[in-house]
PDB file of C-alpha atoms in Angstrom:
ATOM      1  CA  SER H   1     104.089  81.308  99.531  1.00 66.00           C
ATOM      2  CA  GLY H   2     102.361  78.258  99.328  1.00 77.00           C
ATOM      3  CA  SER H   3      99.343  76.036  99.018  1.00 84.00           C
ATOM      4  CA  PHE H   4      97.605  73.309 100.949  1.00 83.00           C
ATOM      5  CA  THR H   5      94.220  71.398 100.565  1.00 86.00           C
ATOM      6  CA  LEU H   6      92.012  70.837 103.232  1.00 84.00           C
ATOM      7  CA  PRO H   7      90.359  67.301 103.699  1.00 82.00           C
ATOM      8  CA  ARG H   8      87.184  66.972 102.072  1.00 82.00           C
ATOM      9  CA  ASN H   9      85.556  65.575 105.414  1.00 83.00           C
ATOM     10  CA  ASN H  10      87.004  68.385 107.570  1.00 84.00           C
ATOM     11  CA  LEU H  11      84.097  70.374 109.475  1.00 85.00           C
ATOM     12  CA  THR H  12      83.412  73.915 108.461  1.00 86.00           C
ATOM     13  CA  GLY H  13      84.318  76.712 110.891  1.00 88.00           C
ATOM     14  CA  VAL H  14      87.319  78.641 111.546  1.00 89.00           C
ATOM     15  CA  TYR H  15      91.354  77.166 110.631  1.00 88.00           C
ATOM     16  CA  ARG H  16      94.544  79.137 112.073  1.00 86.00           C
ATOM     17  CA  LEU H  17      97.952  79.175 110.156  1.00 84.00           C
ATOM     18  CA  TRP H  18     101.031  79.462 112.445  1.00 83.00           C
ATOM     19  CA  ASP H  19     104.655  80.413 111.687  1.00 81.00           C
ATOM     20  CA  ASN H  20     106.688  79.211 114.243  1.00 80.00           C
ATOM     21  CA  ARG H  21     109.832  81.534 112.988  1.00 79.00           C
ATOM     22  CA  SER H  22     108.154  84.892 112.685  1.00 77.00           C
ATOM     23  CA  TYR H  23     105.308  83.944 114.921  1.00 75.00           C
ATOM     24  CA  ALA H  24     103.078  85.636 112.285  1.00 78.00           C
ATOM     25  CA  ASN H  25      99.652  83.851 112.034  1.00 81.00           C
ATOM     26  CA  MET H  26      96.538  84.213 110.182  1.00 83.00           C
ATOM     27  CA  GLN H  27      92.919  82.588 110.743  1.00 86.00           C
ATOM     28  CA  PHE H  28      90.396  81.872 107.869  1.00 88.00           C
ATOM     29  CA  ARG H  29      86.909  80.366 107.730  1.00 86.00           C
ATOM     30  CA  VAL H  30      85.677  77.446 105.667  1.00 87.00           C
ATOM     31  CA  GLU H  31      82.022  77.361 105.226  1.00 82.00           C
ATOM     32  CA  ALA H  32      79.736  75.501 102.613  1.00 80.00           C
ATOM     33  CA  TYR H  33      80.058  77.873  99.426  1.00 78.00           C
ATOM     34  CA  LYS H  34      77.167  80.217  98.732  1.00 80.00           C
ATOM     35  CA  ARG H  35      77.811  82.861  96.236  1.00 85.00           C
ATOM     36  CA  PRO H  36      77.862  86.368  97.628  1.00 90.00           C
ATOM     37  CA  ARG H  37      76.153  88.942  96.485  1.00 93.00           C
ATOM     38  CA  PHE H  38      78.563  91.663  97.410  1.00 96.00           C
ATOM     39  CA  GLU H  39      81.761  92.259  98.617  1.00 96.00           C
ATOM     40  CA  VAL H  40      83.507  94.706 100.867  1.00 97.00           C
ATOM     41  CA  THR H  41      86.899  96.431  99.928  1.00 96.00           C
ATOM     42  CA  PHE H  42      88.621  99.405 101.805  1.00 96.00           C
ATOM     43  CA  VAL H  43      90.220 102.494 100.427  1.00 95.00           C
ATOM     44  CA  THR H  44      94.336 102.144 100.934  1.00 90.00           C
ATOM     45  CA  PRO H  45      95.481 105.305 103.277  1.00 85.00           C
ATOM     46  CA  SER H  46      97.610 107.874 101.168  1.00 84.00           C
ATOM     47  CA  ARG H  47     100.269 108.239 103.897  1.00 85.00           C
ATOM     48  CA  ALA H  48     102.112 106.460 106.695  1.00 85.00           C
ATOM     49  CA  HIS H  49     100.917 106.719 110.239  1.00 87.00           C
ATOM     50  CA  ARG H  50     102.392 107.452 113.462  1.00 88.00           C
ATOM     51  CA  PRO H  51     101.364 107.076 117.067  1.00 88.00           C
ATOM     52  CA  GLY H  52      98.945 109.873 118.286  1.00 88.00           C
ATOM     53  CA  ASP H  53      97.313 110.225 114.488  1.00 91.00           C
ATOM     54  CA  SER H  54      93.872 110.309 113.772  1.00 94.00           C
ATOM     55  CA  ILE H  55      93.091 107.390 111.213  1.00 94.00           C
ATOM     56  CA  SER H  56      89.946 107.788 108.869  1.00 95.00           C
ATOM     57  CA  ILE H  57      88.724 104.220 107.656  1.00 96.00           C
ATOM     58  CA  GLN H  58      86.854 104.236 104.357  1.00 97.00           C
ATOM     59  CA  GLY H  59      85.307 101.654 102.799  1.00 97.00           C
ATOM     60  CA  GLN H  60      82.699 100.246 100.260  1.00 97.00           C
ATOM     61  CA  ALA H  61      79.889  97.542  99.787  1.00 97.00           C
ATOM     62  CA  ALA H  62      79.102  97.054  96.220  1.00 97.00           C
ATOM     63  CA  SER H  63      77.594  93.920  94.398  1.00 95.00           C
ATOM     64  CA  TYR H  64      79.715  92.158  91.836  1.00 92.00           C
ATOM     65  CA  THR H  65      78.275  94.009  89.212  1.00 92.00           C
ATOM     66  CA  GLY H  66      79.163  97.190  90.594  1.00 91.00           C
ATOM     67  CA  THR H  67      76.075  98.369  92.248  1.00 95.00           C
ATOM     68  CA  ALA H  68      76.241 100.104  95.460  1.00 96.00           C
ATOM     69  CA  VAL H  69      74.722  98.562  98.658  1.00 97.00           C
ATOM     70  CA  SER H  70      73.179 101.256 100.293  1.00 97.00           C
ATOM     71  CA  ASN H  71      71.740 101.743 103.962  1.00 97.00           C
ATOM     72  CA  ALA H  72      73.613  98.550 104.716  1.00 97.00           C
ATOM     73  CA  LYS H  73      74.446  98.141 108.760  1.00 98.00           C
ATOM     74  CA  VAL H  74      78.382  98.260 109.534  1.00 98.00           C
ATOM     75  CA  ARG H  75      79.257  96.438 112.413  1.00 98.00           C
ATOM     76  CA  TYR H  76      83.178  97.412 113.019  1.00 98.00           C
ATOM     77  CA  THR H  77      86.349  96.727 115.176  1.00 97.00           C
ATOM     78  CA  VAL H  78      89.737  97.998 115.440  1.00 96.00           C
ATOM     79  CA  ARG H  79      92.306  95.993 117.316  1.00 95.00           C
ATOM     80  CA  ARG H  80      96.158  96.904 117.980  1.00 92.00           C
ATOM     81  CA  ARG H  81      98.696  94.195 117.726  1.00 88.00           C
ATOM     82  CA  GLN H  82     102.417  94.438 117.833  1.00 81.00           C
ATOM     83  CA  GLU H  83     104.536  93.107 115.238  1.00 74.00           C
ATOM     84  CA  PRO H  84     106.802  90.775 116.348  1.00 63.00           C
ATOM     85  CA  HIS H  85     110.667  92.547 115.752  1.00 57.00           C
ATOM     86  CA  ILE H  86     114.203  91.444 116.649  1.00 53.00           C
ATOM     87  CA  PHE H  87     116.381  94.001 118.778  1.00 50.00           C
ATOM     88  CA  PHE H  88     119.882  93.927 119.934  1.00 48.00           C
ATOM     89  CA  THR H  89     120.965  93.821 123.605  1.00 47.00           C
ATOM     90  CA  ASP H  90     123.667  95.735 125.149  1.00 48.00           C
ATOM     91  CA  HIS H  91     124.454  93.360 127.656  1.00 46.00           C
ATOM     92  CA  PHE H  92     125.158  90.476 125.588  1.00 44.00           C
ATOM     93  CA  PRO H  93     126.554  91.869 122.021  1.00 45.00           C
ATOM     94  CA  SER H  94     126.382  88.618 120.377  1.00 46.00           C
ATOM     95  CA  GLN H  95     122.775  88.268 120.924  1.00 45.00           C
ATOM     96  CA  TRP H  96     119.481  89.287 119.521  1.00 46.00           C
ATOM     97  CA  LYS H  97     116.189  88.802 120.804  1.00 48.00           C
ATOM     98  CA  ARG H  98     112.934  88.231 119.246  1.00 49.00           C
ATOM     99  CA  MET H  99     109.924  90.060 120.725  1.00 49.00           C
ATOM    100  CA  ARG H 100     106.739  88.102 120.699  1.00 51.00           C
ATOM    101  CA  PRO H 101     103.729  89.756 119.482  1.00 51.00           C
ATOM    102  CA  GLY H 102     101.007  90.405 122.634  1.00 58.00           C
ATOM    103  CA  ASN H 103      97.548  89.674 122.740  1.00 71.00           C
ATOM    104  CA  ALA H 104      95.433  92.177 120.509  1.00 82.00           C
ATOM    105  CA  GLN H 105      94.270  94.937 122.182  1.00 88.00           C
ATOM    106  CA  LEU H 106      90.763  96.366 121.523  1.00 93.00           C
ATOM    107  CA  ILE H 107      90.531  99.920 120.634  1.00 94.00           C
ATOM    108  CA  THR H 108      86.972 100.725 119.369  1.00 96.00           C
ATOM    109  CA  SER H 109      84.117  99.319 118.009  1.00 97.00           C
ATOM    110  CA  GLY H 110      81.001 100.344 116.694  1.00 97.00           C
ATOM    111  CA  ASN H 111      78.056 100.619 114.139  1.00 98.00           C
ATOM    112  CA  THR H 112      77.202 102.903 111.157  1.00 98.00           C
ATOM    113  CA  LEU H 113      75.323 102.499 107.955  1.00 98.00           C
ATOM    114  CA  THR H 114      76.529 102.810 104.182  1.00 98.00           C
ATOM    115  CA  ASP H 115      75.362 105.715 102.387  1.00 98.00           C
ATOM    116  CA  ALA H 116      73.572 105.872  98.814  1.00 97.00           C
ATOM    117  CA  GLU H 117      77.105 105.105  97.017  1.00 97.00           C
ATOM    118  CA  GLY H 118      77.469 102.206  99.268  1.00 97.00           C
ATOM    119  CA  LYS H 119      80.274 103.959 101.642  1.00 98.00           C
ATOM    120  CA  PHE H 120      81.259 104.009 104.807  1.00 98.00           C
ATOM    121  CA  GLN H 121      83.464 105.841 107.197  1.00 97.00           C
ATOM    122  CA  PHE H 122      84.616 105.816 110.627  1.00 97.00           C
ATOM    123  CA  ASP H 123      87.617 107.306 112.492  1.00 96.00           C
ATOM    124  CA  PHE H 124      89.963 106.163 115.613  1.00 95.00           C
ATOM    125  CA  LYS H 125      93.236 107.212 117.144  1.00 94.00           C
ATOM    126  CA  ALA H 126      96.369 105.251 116.997  1.00 91.00           C
ATOM    127  CA  LEU H 127      97.673 105.193 120.570  1.00 87.00           C
ATOM    128  CA  SER H 128     100.725 107.226 121.505  1.00 77.00           C
ATOM    129  CA  VAL H 129     103.919 105.353 122.540  1.00 67.00           C
ATOM    130  CA  SER H 130     103.696 103.844 125.916  1.00 62.00           C
ATOM    131  CA  SER H 131     107.141 102.075 126.789  1.00 52.00           C
ATOM    132  CA  TYR H 132     110.795 101.983 125.842  1.00 45.00           C
ATOM    133  CA  LEU H 133     110.121  99.500 123.101  1.00 48.00           C
ATOM    134  CA  ASP H 134     107.624 101.465 121.569  1.00 48.00           C
ATOM    135  CA  GLN H 135     109.328 104.687 121.539  1.00 51.00           C
ATOM    136  CA  ASN H 136     111.722 103.037 119.647  1.00 55.00           C
ATOM    137  CA  ASP H 137     111.400 100.609 116.662  1.00 62.00           C
ATOM    138  CA  ALA H 138     108.055  99.097 117.508  1.00 72.00           C
ATOM    139  CA  VAL H 139     105.329  98.633 114.446  1.00 80.00           C
ATOM    140  CA  HIS H 140     101.778  98.480 115.803  1.00 85.00           C
ATOM    141  CA  VAL H 141      99.561  96.883 113.402  1.00 88.00           C
ATOM    142  CA  TYR H 142      95.927  97.999 113.628  1.00 92.00           C
ATOM    143  CA  ASP H 143      93.532  95.360 112.377  1.00 94.00           C
ATOM    144  CA  ILE H 144      90.252  96.540 110.673  1.00 95.00           C
ATOM    145  CA  GLN H 145      87.233  94.447 110.228  1.00 96.00           C
ATOM    146  CA  ALA H 146      84.148  95.311 108.971  1.00 97.00           C
ATOM    147  CA  ASP H 147      80.994  93.121 108.940  1.00 97.00           C
ATOM    148  CA  ILE H 148      78.248  94.527 106.732  1.00 98.00           C
ATOM    149  CA  THR H 149      74.496  93.397 106.311  1.00 97.00           C
ATOM    150  CA  ASP H 150      72.298  93.960 103.260  1.00 96.00           C
ATOM    151  CA  ILE H 151      68.431  94.637 103.778  1.00 94.00           C
ATOM    152  CA  GLN H 152      68.182  91.338 102.785  1.00 93.00           C
ATOM    153  CA  GLY H 153      69.983  90.057 105.675  1.00 94.00           C
ATOM    154  CA  GLU H 154      73.324  88.758 103.879  1.00 95.00           C
ATOM    155  CA  THR H 155      76.608  89.565 105.775  1.00 96.00           C
ATOM    156  CA  GLN H 156      80.019  90.091 104.355  1.00 96.00           C
ATOM    157  CA  SER H 157      83.146  90.787 105.906  1.00 96.00           C
ATOM    158  CA  GLY H 158      86.138  92.708 105.054  1.00 96.00           C
ATOM    159  CA  SER H 159      89.402  93.340 106.832  1.00 95.00           C
ATOM    160  CA  TRP H 160      92.268  95.669 106.408  1.00 92.00           C
ATOM    161  CA  SER H 161      95.503  96.081 108.452  1.00 91.00           C
ATOM    162  CA  ILE H 162      97.340  99.464 108.692  1.00 90.00           C
ATOM    163  CA  PRO H 163     100.910  99.575 110.130  1.00 88.00           C
ATOM    164  CA  VAL H 164     101.730 102.494 112.711  1.00 88.00           C
ATOM    165  CA  SER H 165     105.314 103.087 113.682  1.00 83.00           C
ATOM    166  CA  ARG H 166     107.334 105.958 114.378  1.00 81.00           C
ATOM    167  CA  ASP H 167     109.537 105.466 111.593  1.00 76.00           C
ATOM    168  CA  PRO H 168     107.608 104.590 108.294  1.00 72.00           C
ATOM    169  CA  ILE H 169     110.577 102.559 106.762  1.00 74.00           C
ATOM    170  CA  ARG H 170     112.359  99.321 108.346  1.00 70.00           C
ATOM    171  CA  ILE H 171     115.851  98.570 107.245  1.00 74.00           C
ATOM    172  CA  GLU H 172     117.086  95.158 107.810  1.00 74.00           C
ATOM    173  CA  ILE H 173     120.765  94.106 107.689  1.00 76.00           C
ATOM    174  CA  ASN H 174     121.715  90.484 107.081  1.00 74.00           C
ATOM    175  CA  ALA H 175     125.647  90.151 108.443  1.00 74.00           C
ATOM    176  CA  PRO H 176     127.959  87.619 109.953  1.00 74.00           C
ATOM    177  CA  GLU H 177     129.024  88.807 113.816  1.00 74.00           C
ATOM    178  CA  SER H 178     132.408  89.595 111.976  1.00 77.00           C
ATOM    179  CA  LEU H 179     133.607  89.847 108.290  1.00 76.00           C
ATOM    180  CA  GLU H 180     136.699  89.524 106.365  1.00 77.00           C
ATOM    181  CA  GLY H 181     137.966  92.553 104.253  1.00 73.00           C
ATOM    182  CA  ASP H 182     135.855  91.105 101.326  1.00 76.00           C
ATOM    183  CA  GLY H 183     132.953  89.868 103.093  1.00 73.00           C
ATOM    184  CA  LEU H 184     130.744  93.233 102.757  1.00 75.00           C
ATOM    185  CA  ALA H 185     129.920  91.654  99.354  1.00 74.00           C
ATOM    186  CA  ASN H 186     127.946  89.105 100.971  1.00 74.00           C
ATOM    187  CA  VAL H 187     125.887  91.606 103.777  1.00 78.00           C
ATOM    188  CA  LYS H 188     122.195  91.833 102.488  1.00 78.00           C
ATOM    189  CA  ILE H 189     120.563  95.273 103.335  1.00 79.00           C
ATOM    190  CA  LEU H 190     116.809  95.075 102.974  1.00 76.00           C
ATOM    191  CA  THR H 191     114.181  98.232 103.408  1.00 77.00           C
ATOM    192  CA  ARG H 192     110.606  98.420 103.234  1.00 70.00           C
ATOM    193  CA  ASN H 193     107.957 100.825 103.509  1.00 71.00           C
ATOM    194  CA  LEU H 194     105.531 100.501 106.011  1.00 64.00           C
TER     195      LEU H 194
END
C-alpha cells in the first residue's frame, strides 16, 4: 500500500497505476469535485464460483442518507481477464514462468432498472475452461461495472470483481531451489481464498 499526490495543475481524466512485477493495474478518474447524491454498492457473493457457474450480481443504489434510488437506469458490463500467475516448466526444472494477463474479454452487457428499494440484479455465466492452463490453475477475474443514472440525470458508477477458478484456494510456497537440513524453517507457505 502507499499514497501519492497528483500535481494540482494536471488535467482531469483517467489515470492508470501499473505494477511491473505482478502486471497488476488499476485505473481511476480525476474530476472536478461535485458531491454525489447517491452511491452504488454490490452484495458480496455467498460462495466461491467455478467455471461454468451461473453468477447472479446484486447491487443497490442509495443516497448517503439511506434513501433508495428507485427507477434509475442501470447500464452494466461484465469483462473477464486472466489473473497473472506463475507456473513450473517441465523442460527447465529450475525455471518458473509468469503468465501475463491477456486482454479483458467482454462477457455481457445490458440495461435494467432499479426497483422501489433501489436494488438491481442481473445474471451471467462464467465461461467453461478452454485451454490447458485454464484446466489446471488459472484464475479468471470477472470485472463488473454498473453505471446508474437517477431520474435527475446524475450518474454514479460502481465496480466489483469476482474471481473464478476450478480451485477456490491458492497455495504459494516460497522456498529456494535446494535446502539444507534445517532450511525448512525458512520456507514460507501462503494460502488465500479466492
